[in-house]
PDB file of C-alpha atoms in Angstrom:
ATOM      1  CA  MET A   1     -17.150  -7.363   1.831  1.00  0.00           C
ATOM      2  CA  PHE A   2     -15.549  -3.802   1.047  1.00  0.00           C
ATOM      3  CA  CYS A   3     -14.589  -2.523  -2.562  1.00  0.00           C
ATOM      4  CA  PHE A   4     -11.915   0.242  -2.367  1.00  0.00           C
ATOM      5  CA  PHE A   5     -12.066   2.740  -5.510  1.00  0.00           C
ATOM      6  CA  HIS A   6      -8.479   4.193  -5.895  1.00  0.00           C
ATOM      7  CA  TRP A   7      -9.980   6.604  -8.595  1.00  0.00           C
ATOM      8  CA  LEU A   8     -12.904   6.599 -10.857  1.00  0.00           C
ATOM      9  CA  ASN A   9     -12.264   8.302 -14.387  1.00  0.00           C
ATOM     10  CA  LEU A  10     -16.167   8.471 -14.698  1.00  0.00           C
ATOM     11  CA  ASN A  11     -17.813   8.828 -17.980  1.00  0.00           C
ATOM     12  CA  LEU A  12     -21.634   8.075 -18.888  1.00  0.00           C
ATOM     13  CA  LYS A  13     -20.920   4.327 -20.082  1.00  0.00           C
ATOM     14  CA  LYS A  14     -19.383   3.624 -16.401  1.00  0.00           C
ATOM     15  CA  GLN A  15     -21.545   5.667 -14.541  1.00  0.00           C
ATOM     16  CA  GLY A  16     -24.418   3.618 -15.915  1.00  0.00           C
ATOM     17  CA  GLN A  17     -22.681   0.422 -15.192  1.00  0.00           C
ATOM     18  CA  LEU A  18     -22.168   1.595 -11.459  1.00  0.00           C
ATOM     19  CA  SER A  19     -25.931   2.840 -10.903  1.00  0.00           C
ATOM     20  CA  ARG A  20     -27.219  -0.446 -12.312  1.00  0.00           C
ATOM     21  CA  ILE A  21     -24.821  -2.295  -9.822  1.00  0.00           C
ATOM     22  CA  ALA A  22     -26.384   0.082  -6.998  1.00  0.00           C
ATOM     23  CA  ARG A  23     -29.827  -1.027  -7.640  1.00  0.00           C
ATOM     24  CA  ARG A  24     -28.824  -4.331  -7.631  1.00  0.00           C
ATOM     25  CA  GLN A  25     -26.390  -4.351  -4.539  1.00  0.00           C
ATOM     26  CA  PRO A  26     -27.547  -1.695  -2.478  1.00  0.00           C
ATOM     27  CA  ALA A  27     -25.830  -2.886   0.748  1.00  0.00           C
ATOM     28  CA  LEU A  28     -22.315  -3.013  -0.855  1.00  0.00           C
ATOM     29  CA  ASP A  29     -19.749  -1.539   1.141  1.00  0.00           C
ATOM     30  CA  LEU A  30     -17.533   0.688  -0.646  1.00  0.00           C
ATOM     31  CA  LEU A  31     -14.560   2.854   0.211  1.00  0.00           C
ATOM     32  CA  ALA A  32     -12.842   5.754  -1.532  1.00  0.00           C
ATOM     33  CA  PRO A  33      -9.348   7.703  -0.761  1.00  0.00           C
ATOM     34  CA  THR A  34     -11.066  11.332  -1.095  1.00  0.00           C
ATOM     35  CA  GLU A  35     -14.490  12.927  -0.227  1.00  0.00           C
ATOM     36  CA  LEU A  36     -14.850  13.809  -4.141  1.00  0.00           C
ATOM     37  CA  VAL A  37     -14.712   9.973  -5.299  1.00  0.00           C
ATOM     38  CA  ALA A  38     -16.926   9.245  -2.243  1.00  0.00           C
ATOM     39  CA  GLU A  39     -19.220  11.768  -3.499  1.00  0.00           C
ATOM     40  CA  GLN A  40     -19.257  10.515  -7.077  1.00  0.00           C
ATOM     41  CA  LEU A  41     -19.918   6.832  -5.863  1.00  0.00           C
ATOM     42  CA  ARG A  42     -23.036   8.306  -3.852  1.00  0.00           C
ATOM     43  CA  GLU A  43     -24.191  10.031  -6.772  1.00  0.00           C
ATOM     44  CA  CYS A  44     -24.381   6.423  -8.610  1.00  0.00           C
ATOM     45  CA  GLY A  45     -26.656   5.332  -5.934  1.00  0.00           C
ATOM     46  CA  PHE A  46     -24.437   3.696  -3.399  1.00  0.00           C
ATOM     47  CA  HIS A  47     -25.314   4.309   0.016  1.00  0.00           C
ATOM     48  CA  ASN A  48     -22.620   2.889   2.416  1.00  0.00           C
ATOM     49  CA  VAL A  49     -19.698   4.572   1.171  1.00  0.00           C
ATOM     50  CA  GLN A  50     -16.655   6.041   3.640  1.00  0.00           C
ATOM     51  CA  VAL A  51     -13.551   7.750   2.995  1.00  0.00           C
ATOM     52  CA  ALA A  52     -10.397   5.927   3.945  1.00  0.00           C
ATOM     53  CA  PRO A  53      -6.928   7.547   3.209  1.00  0.00           C
ATOM     54  CA  TYR A  54      -5.044   5.742   0.582  1.00  0.00           C
ATOM     55  CA  PRO A  55      -2.518   3.894   2.311  1.00  0.00           C
ATOM     56  CA  ILE A  56       1.129   5.170   1.986  1.00  0.00           C
ATOM     57  CA  THR A  57       4.142   2.805   2.041  1.00  0.00           C
ATOM     58  CA  PRO A  58       5.988   2.932   5.480  1.00  0.00           C
ATOM     59  CA  SER A  59       9.106   4.866   5.044  1.00  0.00           C
ATOM     60  CA  ALA A  60      12.168   4.122   7.264  1.00  0.00           C
ATOM     61  CA  MET A  61      14.378   6.622   5.883  1.00  0.00           C
ATOM     62  CA  SER A  62      16.320   8.456   9.155  1.00  0.00           C
ATOM     63  CA  ASP A  63      17.601  11.833   8.699  1.00  0.00           C
ATOM     64  CA  ALA A  64      20.919  10.502   8.433  1.00  0.00           C
ATOM     65  CA  GLU A  65      20.046   8.668   4.951  1.00  0.00           C
ATOM     66  CA  GLN A  66      18.962  12.092   3.933  1.00  0.00           C
ATOM     67  CA  GLU A  67      20.935  13.269   0.902  1.00  0.00           C
ATOM     68  CA  PRO A  68      21.457  16.992   1.895  1.00  0.00           C
ATOM     69  CA  GLN A  69      22.482  17.964  -1.795  1.00  0.00           C
ATOM     70  CA  PHE A  70      20.585  17.804  -5.147  1.00  0.00           C
ATOM     71  CA  ARG A  71      21.534  14.694  -7.250  1.00  0.00           C
ATOM     72  CA  PHE A  72      19.044  14.804 -10.357  1.00  0.00           C
ATOM     73  CA  ILE A  73      15.636  15.285 -11.496  1.00  0.00           C
ATOM     74  CA  LEU A  74      13.491  12.201 -11.315  1.00  0.00           C
ATOM     75  CA  SER A  75      10.301  10.968 -13.202  1.00  0.00           C
ATOM     76  CA  ALA A  76       9.305   8.086 -11.026  1.00  0.00           C
ATOM     77  CA  GLY A  77       6.851   5.560 -11.395  1.00  0.00           C
ATOM     78  CA  ALA A  78       5.179   3.381 -14.634  1.00  0.00           C
ATOM     79  CA  ALA A  79       5.727   5.511 -17.626  1.00  0.00           C
ATOM     80  CA  ARG A  80       2.343   6.292 -19.260  1.00  0.00           C
ATOM     81  CA  ALA A  81       0.683   9.090 -21.155  1.00  0.00           C
ATOM     82  CA  ASP A  82      -1.514  10.359 -18.350  1.00  0.00           C
ATOM     83  CA  LYS A  83       1.455  10.653 -16.510  1.00  0.00           C
ATOM     84  CA  GLY A  84       3.094  13.167 -18.619  1.00  0.00           C
ATOM     85  CA  ILE A  85       5.853  10.894 -20.196  1.00  0.00           C
ATOM     86  CA  ALA A  86       5.754  12.857 -23.558  1.00  0.00           C
ATOM     87  CA  ASP A  87       6.062  16.257 -21.590  1.00  0.00           C
ATOM     88  CA  VAL A  88       8.944  14.620 -19.924  1.00  0.00           C
ATOM     89  CA  ALA A  89      10.688  13.857 -23.357  1.00  0.00           C
ATOM     90  CA  SER A  90       9.696  17.741 -24.361  1.00  0.00           C
ATOM     91  CA  PHE A  91      11.406  18.731 -21.476  1.00  0.00           C
ATOM     92  CA  VAL A  92      14.536  16.563 -21.923  1.00  0.00           C
ATOM     93  CA  GLU A  93      14.719  17.594 -25.381  1.00  0.00           C
ATOM     94  CA  HIS A  94      14.714  21.129 -24.425  1.00  0.00           C
ATOM     95  CA  LEU A  95      17.373  20.245 -21.687  1.00  0.00           C
ATOM     96  CA  ALA A  96      19.587  18.992 -24.791  1.00  0.00           C
ATOM     97  CA  ALA A  97      19.099  21.688 -27.069  1.00  0.00           C
ATOM     98  CA  SER A  98      19.872  24.123 -24.574  1.00  0.00           C
ATOM     99  CA  GLY A  99      23.024  22.604 -23.597  1.00  0.00           C
ATOM    100  CA  GLU A 100      22.341  21.603 -19.980  1.00  0.00           C
ATOM    101  CA  ALA A 101      24.025  19.130 -18.048  1.00  0.00           C
ATOM    102  CA  ILE A 102      21.562  18.506 -15.499  1.00  0.00           C
ATOM    103  CA  PRO A 103      21.109  14.812 -14.794  1.00  0.00           C
ATOM    104  CA  ILE A 104      17.671  13.187 -14.990  1.00  0.00           C
ATOM    105  CA  VAL A 105      16.685   9.738 -14.217  1.00  0.00           C
ATOM    106  CA  VAL A 106      13.598   8.324 -16.064  1.00  0.00           C
ATOM    107  CA  GLN A 107      11.685   5.233 -14.777  1.00  0.00           C
ATOM    108  CA  THR A 108      10.640   3.346 -17.865  1.00  0.00           C
ATOM    109  CA  SER A 109       8.793   0.404 -16.453  1.00  0.00           C
ATOM    110  CA  PRO A 110       5.378  -0.446 -18.274  1.00  0.00           C
ATOM    111  CA  ASP A 111       2.352  -0.175 -16.251  1.00  0.00           C
ATOM    112  CA  HIS A 112       0.589  -3.139 -14.188  1.00  0.00           C
ATOM    113  CA  TYR A 113      -0.390  -4.420 -17.603  1.00  0.00           C
ATOM    114  CA  ASN A 114       3.181  -4.901 -18.810  1.00  0.00           C
ATOM    115  CA  LYS A 115       2.112  -2.956 -21.840  1.00  0.00           C
ATOM    116  CA  CYS A 116       2.855   0.863 -23.260  1.00  0.00           C
ATOM    117  CA  ASP A 117       0.399   2.746 -25.019  1.00  0.00           C
ATOM    118  CA  ASP A 118       1.095   4.685 -28.525  1.00  0.00           C
ATOM    119  CA  THR A 119       2.246   7.852 -26.830  1.00  0.00           C
ATOM    120  CA  THR A 120       4.529   6.246 -24.152  1.00  0.00           C
ATOM    121  CA  ARG A 121       5.862   4.165 -26.515  1.00  0.00           C
ATOM    122  CA  LYS A 122       7.003   7.262 -28.991  1.00  0.00           C
ATOM    123  CA  ALA A 123       8.141   9.328 -26.041  1.00  0.00           C
ATOM    124  CA  LEU A 124      10.237   6.651 -25.079  1.00  0.00           C
ATOM    125  CA  GLU A 125      11.746   6.441 -28.537  1.00  0.00           C
ATOM    126  CA  ARG A 126      12.332  10.380 -28.392  1.00  0.00           C
ATOM    127  CA  LEU A 127      14.256  10.150 -25.001  1.00  0.00           C
ATOM    128  CA  VAL A 128      16.318   7.496 -26.285  1.00  0.00           C
ATOM    129  CA  ALA A 129      16.907   9.196 -29.845  1.00  0.00           C
ATOM    130  CA  LEU A 130      18.133  12.417 -27.964  1.00  0.00           C
ATOM    131  CA  GLY A 131      21.338  11.016 -26.651  1.00  0.00           C
ATOM    132  CA  TYR A 132      21.160  13.318 -23.754  1.00  0.00           C
ATOM    133  CA  PRO A 133      24.380  12.522 -22.131  1.00  0.00           C
ATOM    134  CA  SER A 134      22.802  13.176 -18.448  1.00  0.00           C
ATOM    135  CA  LEU A 135      19.990  10.952 -18.894  1.00  0.00           C
ATOM    136  CA  SER A 136      19.489   8.048 -17.469  1.00  0.00           C
ATOM    137  CA  PHE A 137      16.913   4.825 -17.259  1.00  0.00           C
ATOM    138  CA  LYS A 138      15.376   2.547 -14.796  1.00  0.00           C
ATOM    139  CA  SER A 139      13.883  -0.031 -16.876  1.00  0.00           C
ATOM    140  CA  GLU A 140      12.872  -2.766 -14.493  1.00  0.00           C
ATOM    141  CA  THR A 141      10.576  -2.922 -11.485  1.00  0.00           C
ATOM    142  CA  LEU A 142      12.655  -2.081  -8.628  1.00  0.00           C
ATOM    143  CA  PRO A 143      13.026  -3.605  -5.184  1.00  0.00           C
ATOM    144  CA  THR A 144      11.065  -1.172  -2.580  1.00  0.00           C
ATOM    145  CA  ALA A 145      14.129  -0.169  -0.897  1.00  0.00           C
ATOM    146  CA  GLU A 146      16.069   0.707  -4.228  1.00  0.00           C
ATOM    147  CA  TYR A 147      12.646   2.794  -5.181  1.00  0.00           C
ATOM    148  CA  GLN A 148      12.535   4.673  -2.407  1.00  0.00           C
ATOM    149  CA  SER A 149      16.153   5.849  -2.218  1.00  0.00           C
ATOM    150  CA  LEU A 150      15.699   7.225  -5.929  1.00  0.00           C
ATOM    151  CA  PHE A 151      14.057   9.903  -4.237  1.00  0.00           C
ATOM    152  CA  HIS A 152      17.139  10.962  -1.789  1.00  0.00           C
ATOM    153  CA  GLY A 153      18.308  14.190  -3.291  1.00  0.00           C
ATOM    154  CA  ALA A 154      15.921  14.271  -6.232  1.00  0.00           C
ATOM    155  CA  ILE A 155      13.409  16.811  -7.621  1.00  0.00           C
ATOM    156  CA  CYS A 156      10.376  14.820  -8.617  1.00  0.00           C
ATOM    157  CA  LEU A 157       9.227  15.566 -11.816  1.00  0.00           C
ATOM    158  CA  GLN A 158       5.061  14.905 -11.874  1.00  0.00           C
ATOM    159  CA  LEU A 159       3.725  16.388 -15.193  1.00  0.00           C
ATOM    160  CA  TYR A 160       0.528  14.231 -14.472  1.00  0.00           C
ATOM    161  CA  ASN A 161      -2.521  15.036 -16.599  1.00  0.00           C
ATOM    162  CA  GLN A 162      -4.725  17.722 -14.892  1.00  0.00           C
ATOM    163  CA  LYS A 163      -8.316  16.639 -15.478  1.00  0.00           C
ATOM    164  CA  ASP A 164      -7.205  12.544 -14.881  1.00  0.00           C
ATOM    165  CA  PHE A 165      -5.335  13.259 -11.552  1.00  0.00           C
ATOM    166  CA  ARG A 166      -7.806  16.168 -10.388  1.00  0.00           C
ATOM    167  CA  ASP A 167      -8.627  14.308  -7.068  1.00  0.00           C
ATOM    168  CA  ARG A 168      -6.489  11.020  -7.798  1.00  0.00           C
ATOM    169  CA  VAL A 169      -4.258  10.305  -5.017  1.00  0.00           C
ATOM    170  CA  SER A 170      -0.590   9.625  -6.529  1.00  0.00           C
ATOM    171  CA  GLY A 171       1.666   7.219  -4.498  1.00  0.00           C
ATOM    172  CA  VAL A 172       4.510   8.580  -6.459  1.00  0.00           C
ATOM    173  CA  THR A 173       3.898  12.132  -4.531  1.00  0.00           C
ATOM    174  CA  LEU A 174       3.591  10.238  -1.232  1.00  0.00           C
ATOM    175  CA  ASP A 175       6.762   8.458  -2.000  1.00  0.00           C
ATOM    176  CA  ALA A 176       8.572  11.626  -2.873  1.00  0.00           C
ATOM    177  CA  MET A 177       7.483  13.459   0.292  1.00  0.00           C
ATOM    178  CA  SER A 178       8.395  10.600   2.373  1.00  0.00           C
ATOM    179  CA  GLY A 179      11.985  10.778   0.665  1.00  0.00           C
ATOM    180  CA  GLY A 180      12.268  14.282   1.222  1.00  0.00           C
ATOM    181  CA  ALA A 181      12.271  15.030  -2.617  1.00  0.00           C
ATOM    182  CA  PRO A 182      10.714  18.290  -3.735  1.00  0.00           C
ATOM    183  CA  VAL A 183       7.956  17.912  -6.309  1.00  0.00           C
ATOM    184  CA  VAL A 184       7.207  19.725  -9.829  1.00  0.00           C
ATOM    185  CA  THR A 185       3.781  19.512 -10.981  1.00  0.00           C
ATOM    186  CA  LEU A 186       0.738  21.165 -12.399  1.00  0.00           C
ATOM    187  CA  THR A 187      -2.139  23.024 -11.143  1.00  0.00           C
ATOM    188  CA  GLY A 188      -5.653  21.785 -10.321  1.00  0.00           C
ATOM    189  CA  THR A 189      -4.714  18.137  -9.048  1.00  0.00           C
ATOM    190  CA  TRP A 190      -4.226  16.591  -5.832  1.00  0.00           C
ATOM    191  CA  ILE A 191      -0.425  16.217  -6.409  1.00  0.00           C
ATOM    192  CA  ALA A 192      -0.493  20.367  -6.282  1.00  0.00           C
ATOM    193  CA  ALA A 193      -2.665  20.622  -3.150  1.00  0.00           C
ATOM    194  CA  VAL A 194       0.015  18.463  -1.513  1.00  0.00           C
ATOM    195  CA  VAL A 195       3.051  20.611  -2.793  1.00  0.00           C
ATOM    196  CA  GLU A 196       1.239  24.043  -2.284  1.00  0.00           C
ATOM    197  CA  ARG A 197      -0.139  22.841   1.396  1.00  0.00           C
ATOM    198  CA  PHE A 198       3.580  22.094   2.354  1.00  0.00           C
ATOM    199  CA  SER A 199       5.703  24.548   0.013  1.00  0.00           C
ATOM    200  CA  ALA A 200       7.178  21.238  -1.032  1.00  0.00           C
ATOM    201  CA  GLY A 201       7.882  22.024  -4.570  1.00  0.00           C
ATOM    202  CA  LYS A 202       6.769  24.039  -7.452  1.00  0.00           C
ATOM    203  CA  VAL A 203       3.446  24.140  -9.224  1.00  0.00           C
ATOM    204  CA  LEU A 204       2.796  25.249 -12.847  1.00  0.00           C
ATOM    205  CA  GLU A 205       0.186  26.101 -14.891  1.00  0.00           C
ATOM    206  CA  LYS A 206       1.238  23.962 -18.004  1.00  0.00           C
ATOM    207  CA  ALA A 207       3.979  21.705 -18.972  1.00  0.00           C
ATOM    208  CA  ASP A 208       6.044  24.469 -20.570  1.00  0.00           C
ATOM    209  CA  PRO A 209       9.836  23.255 -20.744  1.00  0.00           C
ATOM    210  CA  LEU A 210      11.357  26.897 -20.030  1.00  0.00           C
ATOM    211  CA  ALA A 211       8.833  27.024 -17.024  1.00  0.00           C
ATOM    212  CA  ILE A 212       9.994  23.733 -15.814  1.00  0.00           C
ATOM    213  CA  LEU A 213      13.426  24.409 -16.226  1.00  0.00           C
ATOM    214  CA  ALA A 214      13.205  27.911 -14.262  1.00  0.00           C
ATOM    215  CA  ALA A 215      11.275  25.834 -11.552  1.00  0.00           C
ATOM    216  CA  ILE A 216      13.920  23.021 -11.032  1.00  0.00           C
ATOM    217  CA  ARG A 217      16.663  25.956 -11.152  1.00  0.00           C
ATOM    218  CA  HIS A 218      14.583  27.632  -8.213  1.00  0.00           C
ATOM    219  CA  ILE A 219      14.631  24.417  -6.133  1.00  0.00           C
ATOM    220  CA  MET A 220      18.106  23.475  -6.922  1.00  0.00           C
ATOM    221  CA  ALA A 221      19.273  26.810  -5.530  1.00  0.00           C
ATOM    222  CA  ASN A 222      17.188  26.487  -2.354  1.00  0.00           C
ATOM    223  CA  TYR A 223      17.236  22.743  -2.150  1.00  0.00           C
ATOM    224  CA  GLU A 224      17.920  22.388   1.588  1.00  0.00           C
ATOM    225  CA  SER A 225      14.609  24.468   2.608  1.00  0.00           C
ATOM    226  CA  TYR A 226      12.350  22.504  -0.096  1.00  0.00           C
ATOM    227  CA  GLN A 227      13.936  19.045   1.018  1.00  0.00           C
ATOM    228  CA  LYS A 228      13.090  20.152   4.637  1.00  0.00           C
ATOM    229  CA  ASN A 229       9.756  21.125   3.644  1.00  0.00           C
ATOM    230  CA  ALA A 230       9.001  17.703   1.601  1.00  0.00           C
ATOM    231  CA  ARG A 231      10.417  15.833   4.519  1.00  0.00           C
ATOM    232  CA  GLN A 232       7.983  17.528   7.094  1.00  0.00           C
ATOM    233  CA  ALA A 233       5.153  16.576   4.456  1.00  0.00           C
ATOM    234  CA  GLY A 234       6.288  13.233   4.484  1.00  0.00           C
ATOM    235  CA  ASN A 235       6.253  12.819   8.140  1.00  0.00           C
ATOM    236  CA  ILE A 236       2.871  14.143   8.348  1.00  0.00           C
ATOM    237  CA  LEU A 237       1.549  12.266   5.412  1.00  0.00           C
ATOM    238  CA  GLN A 238       2.911   9.232   7.010  1.00  0.00           C
ATOM    239  CA  VAL A 239       0.270   9.554  10.028  1.00  0.00           C
ATOM    240  CA  GLU A 240      -2.525  10.879   7.693  1.00  0.00           C
ATOM    241  CA  ASN A 241      -2.092   8.053   5.159  1.00  0.00           C
ATOM    242  CA  SER A 242      -1.189   5.351   7.463  1.00  0.00           C
ATOM    243  CA  GLY A 243      -2.728   1.840   6.514  1.00  0.00           C
ATOM    244  CA  GLU A 244      -3.938   1.708  10.252  1.00  0.00           C
ATOM    245  CA  HIS A 245      -6.549   3.917   9.229  1.00  0.00           C
ATOM    246  CA  LEU A 246      -8.054   1.562   6.464  1.00  0.00           C
ATOM    247  CA  TYR A 247      -7.334  -1.391   9.173  1.00  0.00           C
ATOM    248  CA  ARG A 248      -9.947   0.364  11.715  1.00  0.00           C
ATOM    249  CA  VAL A 249     -12.520   0.646   8.772  1.00  0.00           C
ATOM    250  CA  LEU A 250     -12.034  -3.044   7.559  1.00  0.00           C
ATOM    251  CA  THR A 251     -12.392  -4.505  11.211  1.00  0.00           C
ATOM    252  CA  ALA A 252     -14.953  -2.220  12.620  1.00  0.00           C
TER     253      ALA A 252
END
């Protein structure tokens, strides 16, 4: 049996629990998506730890399906506090106060447990109360094809918590790159490393609405170039994060 750890978010209590499990079951086979997560597991006492890339959702989008022009800003995935939904609300508030009309789409579907924390709920209430005319919501979980189509012509806003996502793989980033959507994100994260590696968006020090808007405008003015870089990133990441790597580990 293999156990795949998407991420750990270690604290002293969790580290103690994992260390006790390692002492009782030292032969457990563990998989991690990055070397940092793998090293954290080894430090807990596990010996059989391998790195297996986080499996990406295959993208069947052809070049003909690529939307050549910018359509909207996109906040994709589950609305959560650690994914910066409060910062998204502050940014939209800035757009409204500045008289902007840039379209923005926000997915507001809850997390896997079908619940919202207080920060998320308040942020969603703020978004609704703003009445920004160019804001639209996607509140239902979308079929895969419809979800993937959101990234066509989009600029993906990922203002994720810099501590929580320091070495945490983001499926939304993989989906954005596969869909040719440049990303605006924050420094010090796995997401930022991908964006900088491929010049597929902009990386900011903090979630300042003025800085976010400047980054969005820069990408909008050079959208074809950033889209090309994102699409190239998607093609490479489709290979590097192919589910075949995980399959080979599991069947070896």
